[in-house]
Amino acid sequence: TVEVWRDVAPLFASIDASETLTLSGHGFDVSSPYTCVFVGLDLSGNSLEYNVSAVRVAHSTLQCPTPVPGGDLAAIRTELRLFDQYGNLVGAKPVSLVRTGIAPSEAYAGGGALLTVTGFGVGGLGGYTPLYQCVFSSPPPSELEVRTASVFSSDQNSVECTVPAWPAAAGTVHVRVWSINASAYLSPPFDFTFVPEVSGMLHNASLKAGVPATFTITGAGFAAVPYSLQFNSTSSTNESSSAPCVLQSSTLLACSGVWPHAYATTIVTLIQYANTSLLANTSPPLPAAGGSPVHVRAPLGVYFSQYWETLLSALPGML
């Protein structure tokens, strides 16, 4: 029987985790030992070699554990060679063993940040210019997926993508590198966190102290949790007020409230709460304390003018 080694999977394995490569073929002798030899270069160009005994599963399957996590074989070029018990080479195939990662591991849900995925040999050789996408996907049951525009690699060991706007509630998702040329994923899934943010605010044409007002908050990553707008006066009196918000979508909040103090210029902050309990002594009830400010792309502020109609209505009785 002639030993034939056809495939190895996965082709991409991280050096920072224990993984097993599966070798498929036929004619493997399950009673005889085989040796897997990883041969490559480290990031400085030095030759490296790592030998490990293959696990015999069946006449058609062998398994080779990857090098010890955290070892030195963080290679830019790696080949897996299979030898039989007599030292004869059964075959050799390229694999990718790398120290991989992403930076940063989080960004605002509105998108625009630059994400770098480190990897192996992604730059192409001999005039070949591969194209890639970064694919962001949420876990089940939603399984939402957003792909970036096609990008070239910046060098042999990294791919840079512009983080897209995330069209759902902020949270942790997976990001992987997709090869357009090979129609395959070239990286394991990395955890990436989208953080909610505010991009703008719309309100009544004229805001007056003591008069109900409505505010529309635009942004990204809003979730089904309580929100409120916090208004803080810029004067030395440090007056403040809150307006509860209603979630319209992951990009829109509708808020309403009254500034019950004298005319003032205020700084506006959107507060997100994890605690859904309400304070009963407010009208309408507001979420209990424990909220945190939501990031804003630019500072928000509004001016509440004096409500002159109230003063004028009192003048006839004073004359």
PDB file of C-alpha atoms in Angstrom:
ATOM      1  CA  THR A   1       0.000   0.000   0.000  1.00  0.00           C
ATOM      2  CA  VAL A   2       1.356   3.403  -0.998  1.00  0.00           C
ATOM      3  CA  GLU A   3       1.073   6.151   1.583  1.00  0.00           C
ATOM      4  CA  VAL A   4      -0.533   9.276   0.169  1.00  0.00           C
ATOM      5  CA  TRP A   5      -0.926  12.522   2.135  1.00  0.00           C
ATOM      6  CA  ARG A   6      -3.450  14.794   0.462  1.00  0.00           C
ATOM      7  CA  ASP A   7      -4.505  17.617   2.807  1.00  0.00           C
ATOM      8  CA  VAL A   8      -3.821  19.293   6.127  1.00  0.00           C
ATOM      9  CA  ALA A   9      -6.311  21.358   8.133  1.00  0.00           C
ATOM     10  CA  PRO A  10      -6.425  23.963   9.389  1.00  0.00           C
ATOM     11  CA  LEU A  11      -3.875  25.775   7.265  1.00  0.00           C
ATOM     12  CA  PHE A  12      -3.733  28.596   9.805  1.00  0.00           C
ATOM     13  CA  ALA A  13      -2.916  27.891  13.478  1.00  0.00           C
ATOM     14  CA  SER A  14      -1.912  30.209  16.307  1.00  0.00           C
ATOM     15  CA  ILE A  15       1.345  29.619  18.133  1.00  0.00           C
ATOM     16  CA  ASP A  16      -0.317  31.022  21.273  1.00  0.00           C
ATOM     17  CA  ALA A  17      -2.757  28.117  21.697  1.00  0.00           C
ATOM     18  CA  SER A  18      -2.559  24.327  21.609  1.00  0.00           C
ATOM     19  CA  GLU A  19      -4.056  23.152  18.338  1.00  0.00           C
ATOM     20  CA  THR A  20      -4.143  19.940  16.342  1.00  0.00           C
ATOM     21  CA  LEU A  21      -3.538  19.664  12.620  1.00  0.00           C
ATOM     22  CA  THR A  22      -5.390  16.865  10.844  1.00  0.00           C
ATOM     23  CA  LEU A  23      -3.584  15.146   7.962  1.00  0.00           C
ATOM     24  CA  SER A  24      -5.841  13.400   5.471  1.00  0.00           C
ATOM     25  CA  GLY A  25      -4.840  10.764   2.943  1.00  0.00           C
ATOM     26  CA  HIS A  26      -4.813   6.979   2.650  1.00  0.00           C
ATOM     27  CA  GLY A  27      -2.524   4.042   3.257  1.00  0.00           C
ATOM     28  CA  PHE A  28      -1.219   5.199   6.643  1.00  0.00           C
ATOM     29  CA  ASP A  29       0.079   2.288   8.751  1.00  0.00           C
ATOM     30  CA  VAL A  30      -1.696   2.642  12.110  1.00  0.00           C
ATOM     31  CA  SER A  31       0.777   0.229  13.727  1.00  0.00           C
ATOM     32  CA  SER A  32       3.855   2.268  12.779  1.00  0.00           C
ATOM     33  CA  PRO A  33       5.034   5.616  14.150  1.00  0.00           C
ATOM     34  CA  TYR A  34       5.095   8.801  12.094  1.00  0.00           C
ATOM     35  CA  THR A  35       6.884  12.061  12.842  1.00  0.00           C
ATOM     36  CA  CYS A  36       5.656  15.582  12.086  1.00  0.00           C
ATOM     37  CA  VAL A  37       8.423  18.118  11.546  1.00  0.00           C
ATOM     38  CA  PHE A  38       7.633  21.857  11.474  1.00  0.00           C
ATOM     39  CA  VAL A  39      10.380  23.700   9.599  1.00  0.00           C
ATOM     40  CA  GLY A  40      10.402  27.465   9.252  1.00  0.00           C
ATOM     41  CA  LEU A  41      11.963  30.819   9.946  1.00  0.00           C
ATOM     42  CA  ASP A  42      11.411  33.036  12.944  1.00  0.00           C
ATOM     43  CA  LEU A  43      10.630  36.718  12.573  1.00  0.00           C
ATOM     44  CA  SER A  44      14.376  37.462  12.468  1.00  0.00           C
ATOM     45  CA  GLY A  45      14.968  35.027   9.619  1.00  0.00           C
ATOM     46  CA  ASN A  46      16.601  32.301  11.724  1.00  0.00           C
ATOM     47  CA  SER A  47      15.883  28.654  10.861  1.00  0.00           C
ATOM     48  CA  LEU A  48      13.698  26.764  13.322  1.00  0.00           C
ATOM     49  CA  GLU A  49      12.634  23.131  13.539  1.00  0.00           C
ATOM     50  CA  TYR A  50      10.125  21.394  15.793  1.00  0.00           C
ATOM     51  CA  ASN A  51       9.555  17.608  15.855  1.00  0.00           C
ATOM     52  CA  VAL A  52       6.509  15.883  17.305  1.00  0.00           C
ATOM     53  CA  SER A  53       5.077  12.374  17.087  1.00  0.00           C
ATOM     54  CA  ALA A  54       1.967  12.050  14.970  1.00  0.00           C
ATOM     55  CA  VAL A  55      -1.174  10.528  16.460  1.00  0.00           C
ATOM     56  CA  ARG A  56      -2.459   7.667  14.292  1.00  0.00           C
ATOM     57  CA  VAL A  57      -6.259   7.854  14.049  1.00  0.00           C
ATOM     58  CA  ALA A  58      -7.040   5.672  11.018  1.00  0.00           C
ATOM     59  CA  HIS A  59      -5.543   4.488   7.738  1.00  0.00           C
ATOM     60  CA  SER A  60      -6.758   7.785   6.251  1.00  0.00           C
ATOM     61  CA  THR A  61      -6.053  10.194   9.125  1.00  0.00           C
ATOM     62  CA  LEU A  62      -3.110  11.358  11.205  1.00  0.00           C
ATOM     63  CA  GLN A  63      -2.992  14.204  13.712  1.00  0.00           C
ATOM     64  CA  CYS A  64      -0.075  16.486  14.604  1.00  0.00           C
ATOM     65  CA  PRO A  65      -0.159  18.775  17.661  1.00  0.00           C
ATOM     66  CA  THR A  66       1.265  22.224  17.019  1.00  0.00           C
ATOM     67  CA  PRO A  67       4.339  23.505  18.898  1.00  0.00           C
ATOM     68  CA  VAL A  68       4.062  24.346  22.578  1.00  0.00           C
ATOM     69  CA  PRO A  69       2.076  27.588  23.112  1.00  0.00           C
ATOM     70  CA  GLY A  70       4.361  30.564  23.553  1.00  0.00           C
ATOM     71  CA  GLY A  71       7.290  28.779  21.929  1.00  0.00           C
ATOM     72  CA  ASP A  72       9.836  30.205  19.534  1.00  0.00           C
ATOM     73  CA  LEU A  73       8.300  28.999  16.279  1.00  0.00           C
ATOM     74  CA  ALA A  74       6.485  32.238  15.486  1.00  0.00           C
ATOM     75  CA  ALA A  75       7.373  31.751  11.856  1.00  0.00           C
ATOM     76  CA  ILE A  76       6.903  33.857   8.778  1.00  0.00           C
ATOM     77  CA  ARG A  77       7.433  30.776   6.583  1.00  0.00           C
ATOM     78  CA  THR A  78       6.475  27.331   7.880  1.00  0.00           C
ATOM     79  CA  GLU A  79       6.366  23.902   6.251  1.00  0.00           C
ATOM     80  CA  LEU A  80       5.000  20.706   7.760  1.00  0.00           C
ATOM     81  CA  ARG A  81       6.910  17.572   6.769  1.00  0.00           C
ATOM     82  CA  LEU A  82       5.725  14.032   7.480  1.00  0.00           C
ATOM     83  CA  PHE A  83       8.206  11.178   7.927  1.00  0.00           C
ATOM     84  CA  ASP A  84       7.523   7.459   8.350  1.00  0.00           C
ATOM     85  CA  GLN A  85       9.197   5.159  10.862  1.00  0.00           C
ATOM     86  CA  TYR A  86      12.199   4.674   8.564  1.00  0.00           C
ATOM     87  CA  GLY A  87      12.844   8.398   8.153  1.00  0.00           C
ATOM     88  CA  ASN A  88      11.412   8.518   4.656  1.00  0.00           C
ATOM     89  CA  LEU A  89       9.643  11.734   3.661  1.00  0.00           C
ATOM     90  CA  VAL A  90       5.969  11.031   3.010  1.00  0.00           C
ATOM     91  CA  GLY A  91       5.202  14.613   1.980  1.00  0.00           C
ATOM     92  CA  ALA A  92       5.504  18.305   2.801  1.00  0.00           C
ATOM     93  CA  LYS A  93       2.899  21.064   2.803  1.00  0.00           C
ATOM     94  CA  PRO A  94       2.897  24.753   3.765  1.00  0.00           C
ATOM     95  CA  VAL A  95       1.086  25.742   6.942  1.00  0.00           C
ATOM     96  CA  SER A  96       0.854  29.001   8.890  1.00  0.00           C
ATOM     97  CA  LEU A  97       1.981  29.011  12.503  1.00  0.00           C
ATOM     98  CA  VAL A  98       2.024  32.537  13.840  1.00  0.00           C
ATOM     99  CA  ARG A  99       1.638  34.696  16.868  1.00  0.00           C
ATOM    100  CA  THR A 100      -1.572  36.439  15.915  1.00  0.00           C
ATOM    101  CA  GLY A 101      -3.641  39.195  17.391  1.00  0.00           C
ATOM    102  CA  ILE A 102      -5.606  42.389  16.821  1.00  0.00           C
ATOM    103  CA  ALA A 103      -5.109  45.964  17.921  1.00  0.00           C
ATOM    104  CA  PRO A 104      -7.127  47.647  19.213  1.00  0.00           C
ATOM    105  CA  SER A 105      -9.528  45.108  20.706  1.00  0.00           C
ATOM    106  CA  GLU A 106     -12.386  47.618  20.955  1.00  0.00           C
ATOM    107  CA  ALA A 107     -13.697  50.680  19.128  1.00  0.00           C
ATOM    108  CA  TYR A 108     -16.751  52.930  19.042  1.00  0.00           C
ATOM    109  CA  ALA A 109     -19.776  51.514  17.258  1.00  0.00           C
ATOM    110  CA  GLY A 110     -19.894  54.461  14.857  1.00  0.00           C
ATOM    111  CA  GLY A 111     -16.843  53.046  13.094  1.00  0.00           C
ATOM    112  CA  GLY A 112     -13.813  54.758  11.616  1.00  0.00           C
ATOM    113  CA  ALA A 113     -11.036  53.323  13.793  1.00  0.00           C
ATOM    114  CA  LEU A 114      -8.092  51.521  12.180  1.00  0.00           C
ATOM    115  CA  LEU A 115      -7.852  47.817  13.066  1.00  0.00           C
ATOM    116  CA  THR A 116      -4.601  45.891  12.584  1.00  0.00           C
ATOM    117  CA  VAL A 117      -4.663  42.083  12.391  1.00  0.00           C
ATOM    118  CA  THR A 118      -1.223  40.488  12.611  1.00  0.00           C
ATOM    119  CA  GLY A 119      -0.677  37.296  10.664  1.00  0.00           C
ATOM    120  CA  PHE A 120       1.544  35.451   8.223  1.00  0.00           C
ATOM    121  CA  GLY A 121       2.685  35.978   4.678  1.00  0.00           C
ATOM    122  CA  VAL A 122      -0.299  38.100   3.708  1.00  0.00           C
ATOM    123  CA  GLY A 123       1.609  40.499   1.483  1.00  0.00           C
ATOM    124  CA  GLY A 124       1.853  38.252  -1.550  1.00  0.00           C
ATOM    125  CA  LEU A 125       4.973  37.350  -3.513  1.00  0.00           C
ATOM    126  CA  GLY A 126       6.218  37.720  -7.069  1.00  0.00           C
ATOM    127  CA  GLY A 127       3.876  40.532  -8.029  1.00  0.00           C
ATOM    128  CA  TYR A 128       0.816  38.725  -6.646  1.00  0.00           C
ATOM    129  CA  THR A 129      -1.405  41.206  -4.787  1.00  0.00           C
ATOM    130  CA  PRO A 130      -3.999  39.516  -2.583  1.00  0.00           C
ATOM    131  CA  LEU A 131      -7.153  41.259  -1.355  1.00  0.00           C
ATOM    132  CA  TYR A 132      -8.675  40.905   2.089  1.00  0.00           C
ATOM    133  CA  GLN A 133     -11.692  41.899   4.149  1.00  0.00           C
ATOM    134  CA  CYS A 134     -12.175  42.096   7.896  1.00  0.00           C
ATOM    135  CA  VAL A 135     -15.438  40.356   8.768  1.00  0.00           C
ATOM    136  CA  PHE A 136     -17.275  41.313  11.977  1.00  0.00           C
ATOM    137  CA  SER A 137     -19.967  38.884  13.119  1.00  0.00           C
ATOM    138  CA  SER A 138     -22.185  38.586  16.163  1.00  0.00           C
ATOM    139  CA  PRO A 139     -22.767  35.259  17.933  1.00  0.00           C
ATOM    140  CA  PRO A 140     -26.025  33.293  17.533  1.00  0.00           C
ATOM    141  CA  PRO A 141     -28.914  33.744  17.413  1.00  0.00           C
ATOM    142  CA  SER A 142     -28.592  37.055  15.523  1.00  0.00           C
ATOM    143  CA  GLU A 143     -25.446  36.104  13.548  1.00  0.00           C
ATOM    144  CA  LEU A 144     -25.235  39.602  12.085  1.00  0.00           C
ATOM    145  CA  GLU A 145     -22.285  40.075   9.735  1.00  0.00           C
ATOM    146  CA  VAL A 146     -20.581  43.249   8.485  1.00  0.00           C
ATOM    147  CA  ARG A 147     -17.676  43.194   6.019  1.00  0.00           C
ATOM    148  CA  THR A 148     -15.212  45.992   5.439  1.00  0.00           C
ATOM    149  CA  ALA A 149     -14.175  47.279   2.043  1.00  0.00           C
ATOM    150  CA  SER A 150     -11.485  45.270   0.257  1.00  0.00           C
ATOM    151  CA  VAL A 151      -7.957  46.113   1.415  1.00  0.00           C
ATOM    152  CA  PHE A 152      -4.383  45.253   0.524  1.00  0.00           C
ATOM    153  CA  SER A 153      -1.987  44.102   3.221  1.00  0.00           C
ATOM    154  CA  SER A 154       0.358  46.731   4.620  1.00  0.00           C
ATOM    155  CA  ASP A 155       3.240  44.222   4.863  1.00  0.00           C
ATOM    156  CA  GLN A 156       3.871  40.481   4.987  1.00  0.00           C
ATOM    157  CA  ASN A 157       2.562  40.135   8.522  1.00  0.00           C
ATOM    158  CA  SER A 158      -0.468  42.387   8.952  1.00  0.00           C
ATOM    159  CA  VAL A 159      -3.764  43.483   7.430  1.00  0.00           C
ATOM    160  CA  GLU A 160      -5.283  46.869   8.266  1.00  0.00           C
ATOM    161  CA  CYS A 161      -9.019  47.525   8.002  1.00  0.00           C
ATOM    162  CA  THR A 162     -11.209  50.496   8.844  1.00  0.00           C
ATOM    163  CA  VAL A 163     -13.703  49.413  11.500  1.00  0.00           C
ATOM    164  CA  PRO A 164     -17.237  49.679  10.056  1.00  0.00           C
ATOM    165  CA  ALA A 165     -20.252  51.130  11.816  1.00  0.00           C
ATOM    166  CA  TRP A 166     -21.974  48.382  13.795  1.00  0.00           C
ATOM    167  CA  PRO A 167     -25.736  48.398  13.023  1.00  0.00           C
ATOM    168  CA  ALA A 168     -26.880  46.751  16.257  1.00  0.00           C
ATOM    169  CA  ALA A 169     -26.469  47.051  20.014  1.00  0.00           C
ATOM    170  CA  ALA A 170     -22.865  47.432  21.109  1.00  0.00           C
ATOM    171  CA  GLY A 171     -21.113  44.415  22.603  1.00  0.00           C
ATOM    172  CA  THR A 172     -18.484  41.782  21.905  1.00  0.00           C
ATOM    173  CA  VAL A 173     -18.371  40.217  18.442  1.00  0.00           C
ATOM    174  CA  HIS A 174     -15.901  38.165  16.414  1.00  0.00           C
ATOM    175  CA  VAL A 175     -13.584  39.532  13.726  1.00  0.00           C
ATOM    176  CA  ARG A 176     -11.746  37.423  11.147  1.00  0.00           C
ATOM    177  CA  VAL A 177      -9.684  38.077   8.027  1.00  0.00           C
ATOM    178  CA  TRP A 178     -11.251  36.848   4.784  1.00  0.00           C
ATOM    179  CA  SER A 179      -9.154  36.210   1.676  1.00  0.00           C
ATOM    180  CA  ILE A 180     -11.092  37.355  -1.383  1.00  0.00           C
ATOM    181  CA  ASN A 181      -8.692  35.519  -3.695  1.00  0.00           C
ATOM    182  CA  ALA A 182      -8.876  32.211  -1.829  1.00  0.00           C
ATOM    183  CA  SER A 183     -12.533  32.564  -0.690  1.00  0.00           C
ATOM    184  CA  ALA A 184     -11.522  31.403   2.778  1.00  0.00           C
ATOM    185  CA  TYR A 185     -10.899  32.723   6.268  1.00  0.00           C
ATOM    186  CA  LEU A 186      -7.198  33.111   7.028  1.00  0.00           C
ATOM    187  CA  SER A 187      -7.424  33.869  10.726  1.00  0.00           C
ATOM    188  CA  PRO A 188      -9.121  32.478  13.796  1.00  0.00           C
ATOM    189  CA  PRO A 189     -11.986  34.528  15.287  1.00  0.00           C
ATOM    190  CA  PHE A 190     -10.802  37.291  17.613  1.00  0.00           C
ATOM    191  CA  ASP A 191     -12.996  38.919  20.253  1.00  0.00           C
ATOM    192  CA  PHE A 192     -13.707  42.563  19.410  1.00  0.00           C
ATOM    193  CA  THR A 193     -15.890  44.923  21.421  1.00  0.00           C
ATOM    194  CA  PHE A 194     -18.044  47.697  19.997  1.00  0.00           C
ATOM    195  CA  VAL A 195     -18.662  50.579  22.430  1.00  0.00           C
ATOM    196  CA  PRO A 196     -21.767  52.819  22.110  1.00  0.00           C
ATOM    197  CA  GLU A 197     -21.302  56.452  21.172  1.00  0.00           C
ATOM    198  CA  VAL A 198     -23.269  59.643  20.483  1.00  0.00           C
ATOM    199  CA  SER A 199     -22.722  61.405  17.171  1.00  0.00           C
ATOM    200  CA  GLY A 200     -25.233  64.253  17.437  1.00  0.00           C
ATOM    201  CA  MET A 201     -28.360  65.779  18.947  1.00  0.00           C
ATOM    202  CA  LEU A 202     -31.435  67.505  17.520  1.00  0.00           C
ATOM    203  CA  HIS A 203     -33.941  69.497  19.591  1.00  0.00           C
ATOM    204  CA  ASN A 204     -36.753  72.072  19.506  1.00  0.00           C
ATOM    205  CA  ALA A 205     -36.019  75.168  17.464  1.00  0.00           C
ATOM    206  CA  SER A 206     -36.167  77.267  20.631  1.00  0.00           C
ATOM    207  CA  LEU A 207     -35.493  75.861  24.100  1.00  0.00           C
ATOM    208  CA  LYS A 208     -37.043  77.707  27.038  1.00  0.00           C
ATOM    209  CA  ALA A 209     -36.609  77.146  30.748  1.00  0.00           C
ATOM    210  CA  GLY A 210     -39.673  75.536  32.306  1.00  0.00           C
ATOM    211  CA  VAL A 211     -41.134  74.405  28.970  1.00  0.00           C
ATOM    212  CA  PRO A 212     -41.215  70.705  27.927  1.00  0.00           C
ATOM    213  CA  ALA A 213     -38.629  69.971  25.267  1.00  0.00           C
ATOM    214  CA  THR A 214     -37.828  67.000  23.052  1.00  0.00           C
ATOM    215  CA  PHE A 215     -34.396  65.795  22.000  1.00  0.00           C
ATOM    216  CA  THR A 216     -33.329  63.260  19.384  1.00  0.00           C
ATOM    217  CA  ILE A 217     -29.984  61.579  20.037  1.00  0.00           C
ATOM    218  CA  THR A 218     -28.180  59.997  17.093  1.00  0.00           C
ATOM    219  CA  GLY A 219     -25.315  57.593  17.426  1.00  0.00           C
ATOM    220  CA  ALA A 220     -24.495  53.894  17.257  1.00  0.00           C
ATOM    221  CA  GLY A 221     -24.586  50.856  19.472  1.00  0.00           C
ATOM    222  CA  PHE A 222     -27.582  51.844  21.598  1.00  0.00           C
ATOM    223  CA  ALA A 223     -28.994  48.848  23.467  1.00  0.00           C
ATOM    224  CA  ALA A 224     -32.313  47.954  25.120  1.00  0.00           C
ATOM    225  CA  VAL A 225     -31.328  49.466  28.481  1.00  0.00           C
ATOM    226  CA  PRO A 226     -32.436  52.684  30.211  1.00  0.00           C
ATOM    227  CA  TYR A 227     -30.930  56.002  29.075  1.00  0.00           C
ATOM    228  CA  SER A 228     -31.319  59.592  30.213  1.00  0.00           C
ATOM    229  CA  LEU A 229     -29.944  62.983  29.222  1.00  0.00           C
ATOM    230  CA  GLN A 230     -28.126  64.842  31.986  1.00  0.00           C
ATOM    231  CA  PHE A 231     -28.125  68.664  31.743  1.00  0.00           C
ATOM    232  CA  ASN A 232     -25.562  70.500  33.872  1.00  0.00           C
ATOM    233  CA  SER A 233     -25.408  74.286  34.061  1.00  0.00           C
ATOM    234  CA  THR A 234     -22.086  75.913  33.268  1.00  0.00           C
ATOM    235  CA  SER A 235     -22.750  78.615  35.884  1.00  0.00           C
ATOM    236  CA  SER A 236     -21.429  78.574  39.433  1.00  0.00           C
ATOM    237  CA  THR A 237     -24.842  77.407  40.709  1.00  0.00           C
ATOM    238  CA  ASN A 238     -24.182  73.899  39.320  1.00  0.00           C
ATOM    239  CA  GLU A 239     -27.865  73.321  38.566  1.00  0.00           C
ATOM    240  CA  SER A 240     -28.808  70.110  36.814  1.00  0.00           C
ATOM    241  CA  SER A 241     -31.767  68.214  35.389  1.00  0.00           C
ATOM    242  CA  SER A 242     -32.490  64.887  33.670  1.00  0.00           C
ATOM    243  CA  ALA A 243     -34.651  63.791  30.748  1.00  0.00           C
ATOM    244  CA  PRO A 244     -35.534  60.109  30.243  1.00  0.00           C
ATOM    245  CA  CYS A 245     -34.981  58.573  26.812  1.00  0.00           C
ATOM    246  CA  VAL A 246     -36.807  55.929  24.814  1.00  0.00           C
ATOM    247  CA  LEU A 247     -34.908  53.581  22.504  1.00  0.00           C
ATOM    248  CA  GLN A 248     -36.019  53.924  18.876  1.00  0.00           C
ATOM    249  CA  SER A 249     -33.242  51.876  17.295  1.00  0.00           C
ATOM    250  CA  SER A 250     -29.567  51.088  17.811  1.00  0.00           C
ATOM    251  CA  THR A 251     -28.819  54.501  16.258  1.00  0.00           C
ATOM    252  CA  LEU A 252     -31.646  56.652  17.670  1.00  0.00           C
ATOM    253  CA  LEU A 253     -32.989  57.736  21.084  1.00  0.00           C
ATOM    254  CA  ALA A 254     -35.979  59.999  21.774  1.00  0.00           C
ATOM    255  CA  CYS A 255     -35.735  62.024  25.000  1.00  0.00           C
ATOM    256  CA  SER A 256     -38.038  64.557  26.665  1.00  0.00           C
ATOM    257  CA  GLY A 257     -37.843  66.714  29.753  1.00  0.00           C
ATOM    258  CA  VAL A 258     -37.973  70.188  31.320  1.00  0.00           C
ATOM    259  CA  TRP A 259     -35.197  72.509  32.457  1.00  0.00           C
ATOM    260  CA  PRO A 260     -36.779  73.690  35.745  1.00  0.00           C
ATOM    261  CA  HIS A 261     -34.247  76.409  36.566  1.00  0.00           C
ATOM    262  CA  ALA A 262     -33.466  79.911  35.345  1.00  0.00           C
ATOM    263  CA  TYR A 263     -32.082  80.434  31.863  1.00  0.00           C
ATOM    264  CA  ALA A 264     -28.701  78.794  31.475  1.00  0.00           C
ATOM    265  CA  THR A 265     -26.147  77.277  29.156  1.00  0.00           C
ATOM    266  CA  THR A 266     -25.848  73.559  29.849  1.00  0.00           C
ATOM    267  CA  ILE A 267     -23.513  70.701  29.049  1.00  0.00           C
ATOM    268  CA  VAL A 268     -25.416  67.612  27.890  1.00  0.00           C
ATOM    269  CA  THR A 269     -24.370  64.046  28.724  1.00  0.00           C
ATOM    270  CA  LEU A 270     -26.101  60.821  27.744  1.00  0.00           C
ATOM    271  CA  ILE A 271     -26.167  58.348  30.619  1.00  0.00           C
ATOM    272  CA  GLN A 272     -26.573  54.604  30.039  1.00  0.00           C
ATOM    273  CA  TYR A 273     -27.830  52.458  32.908  1.00  0.00           C
ATOM    274  CA  ALA A 274     -27.365  48.778  33.584  1.00  0.00           C
ATOM    275  CA  ASN A 275     -29.799  48.977  36.512  1.00  0.00           C
ATOM    276  CA  THR A 276     -33.412  48.971  35.334  1.00  0.00           C
ATOM    277  CA  SER A 277     -34.940  49.955  38.696  1.00  0.00           C
ATOM    278  CA  LEU A 278     -36.640  53.380  38.755  1.00  0.00           C
ATOM    279  CA  LEU A 279     -36.659  56.339  41.096  1.00  0.00           C
ATOM    280  CA  ALA A 280     -40.319  56.834  41.981  1.00  0.00           C
ATOM    281  CA  ASN A 281     -39.888  60.404  43.246  1.00  0.00           C
ATOM    282  CA  THR A 282     -39.173  61.775  39.792  1.00  0.00           C
ATOM    283  CA  SER A 283     -41.737  62.591  37.122  1.00  0.00           C
ATOM    284  CA  PRO A 284     -41.503  60.765  34.842  1.00  0.00           C
ATOM    285  CA  PRO A 285     -39.539  58.112  36.790  1.00  0.00           C
ATOM    286  CA  LEU A 286     -35.837  57.978  36.004  1.00  0.00           C
ATOM    287  CA  PRO A 287     -33.469  54.987  36.233  1.00  0.00           C
ATOM    288  CA  ALA A 288     -31.744  54.551  39.562  1.00  0.00           C
ATOM    289  CA  ALA A 289     -28.150  55.674  40.069  1.00  0.00           C
ATOM    290  CA  GLY A 290     -25.302  53.658  38.672  1.00  0.00           C
ATOM    291  CA  GLY A 291     -25.232  54.828  35.070  1.00  0.00           C
ATOM    292  CA  SER A 292     -22.168  55.677  33.023  1.00  0.00           C
ATOM    293  CA  PRO A 293     -21.649  58.412  30.402  1.00  0.00           C
ATOM    294  CA  VAL A 294     -21.797  57.414  26.746  1.00  0.00           C
ATOM    295  CA  HIS A 295     -18.918  58.613  24.584  1.00  0.00           C
ATOM    296  CA  VAL A 296     -19.660  61.623  22.361  1.00  0.00           C
ATOM    297  CA  ARG A 297     -17.786  62.459  19.170  1.00  0.00           C
ATOM    298  CA  ALA A 298     -18.056  66.160  19.959  1.00  0.00           C
ATOM    299  CA  PRO A 299     -19.186  67.964  23.155  1.00  0.00           C
ATOM    300  CA  LEU A 300     -22.931  68.602  23.387  1.00  0.00           C
ATOM    301  CA  GLY A 301     -24.480  71.701  24.897  1.00  0.00           C
ATOM    302  CA  VAL A 302     -27.748  73.650  24.749  1.00  0.00           C
ATOM    303  CA  TYR A 303     -28.992  77.037  25.915  1.00  0.00           C
ATOM    304  CA  PHE A 304     -32.323  77.364  27.720  1.00  0.00           C
ATOM    305  CA  SER A 305     -33.649  80.914  27.357  1.00  0.00           C
ATOM    306  CA  GLN A 306     -35.951  82.648  29.839  1.00  0.00           C
ATOM    307  CA  TYR A 307     -39.647  81.868  29.321  1.00  0.00           C
ATOM    308  CA  TRP A 308     -40.838  85.475  28.874  1.00  0.00           C
ATOM    309  CA  GLU A 309     -44.500  84.582  28.294  1.00  0.00           C
ATOM    310  CA  THR A 310     -44.841  83.633  31.972  1.00  0.00           C
ATOM    311  CA  LEU A 311     -43.530  87.007  33.092  1.00  0.00           C
ATOM    312  CA  LEU A 312     -45.682  88.983  30.635  1.00  0.00           C
ATOM    313  CA  SER A 313     -48.875  87.208  31.691  1.00  0.00           C
ATOM    314  CA  ALA A 314     -48.302  88.425  35.229  1.00  0.00           C
ATOM    315  CA  LEU A 315     -47.765  92.082  34.259  1.00  0.00           C
ATOM    316  CA  PRO A 316     -51.496  93.152  33.945  1.00  0.00           C
ATOM    317  CA  GLY A 317     -52.156  92.284  37.568  1.00  0.00           C
ATOM    318  CA  MET A 318     -49.118  94.252  38.639  1.00  0.00           C
ATOM    319  CA  LEU A 319     -50.186  97.479  36.907  1.00  0.00           C
TER     320      LEU A 319
END
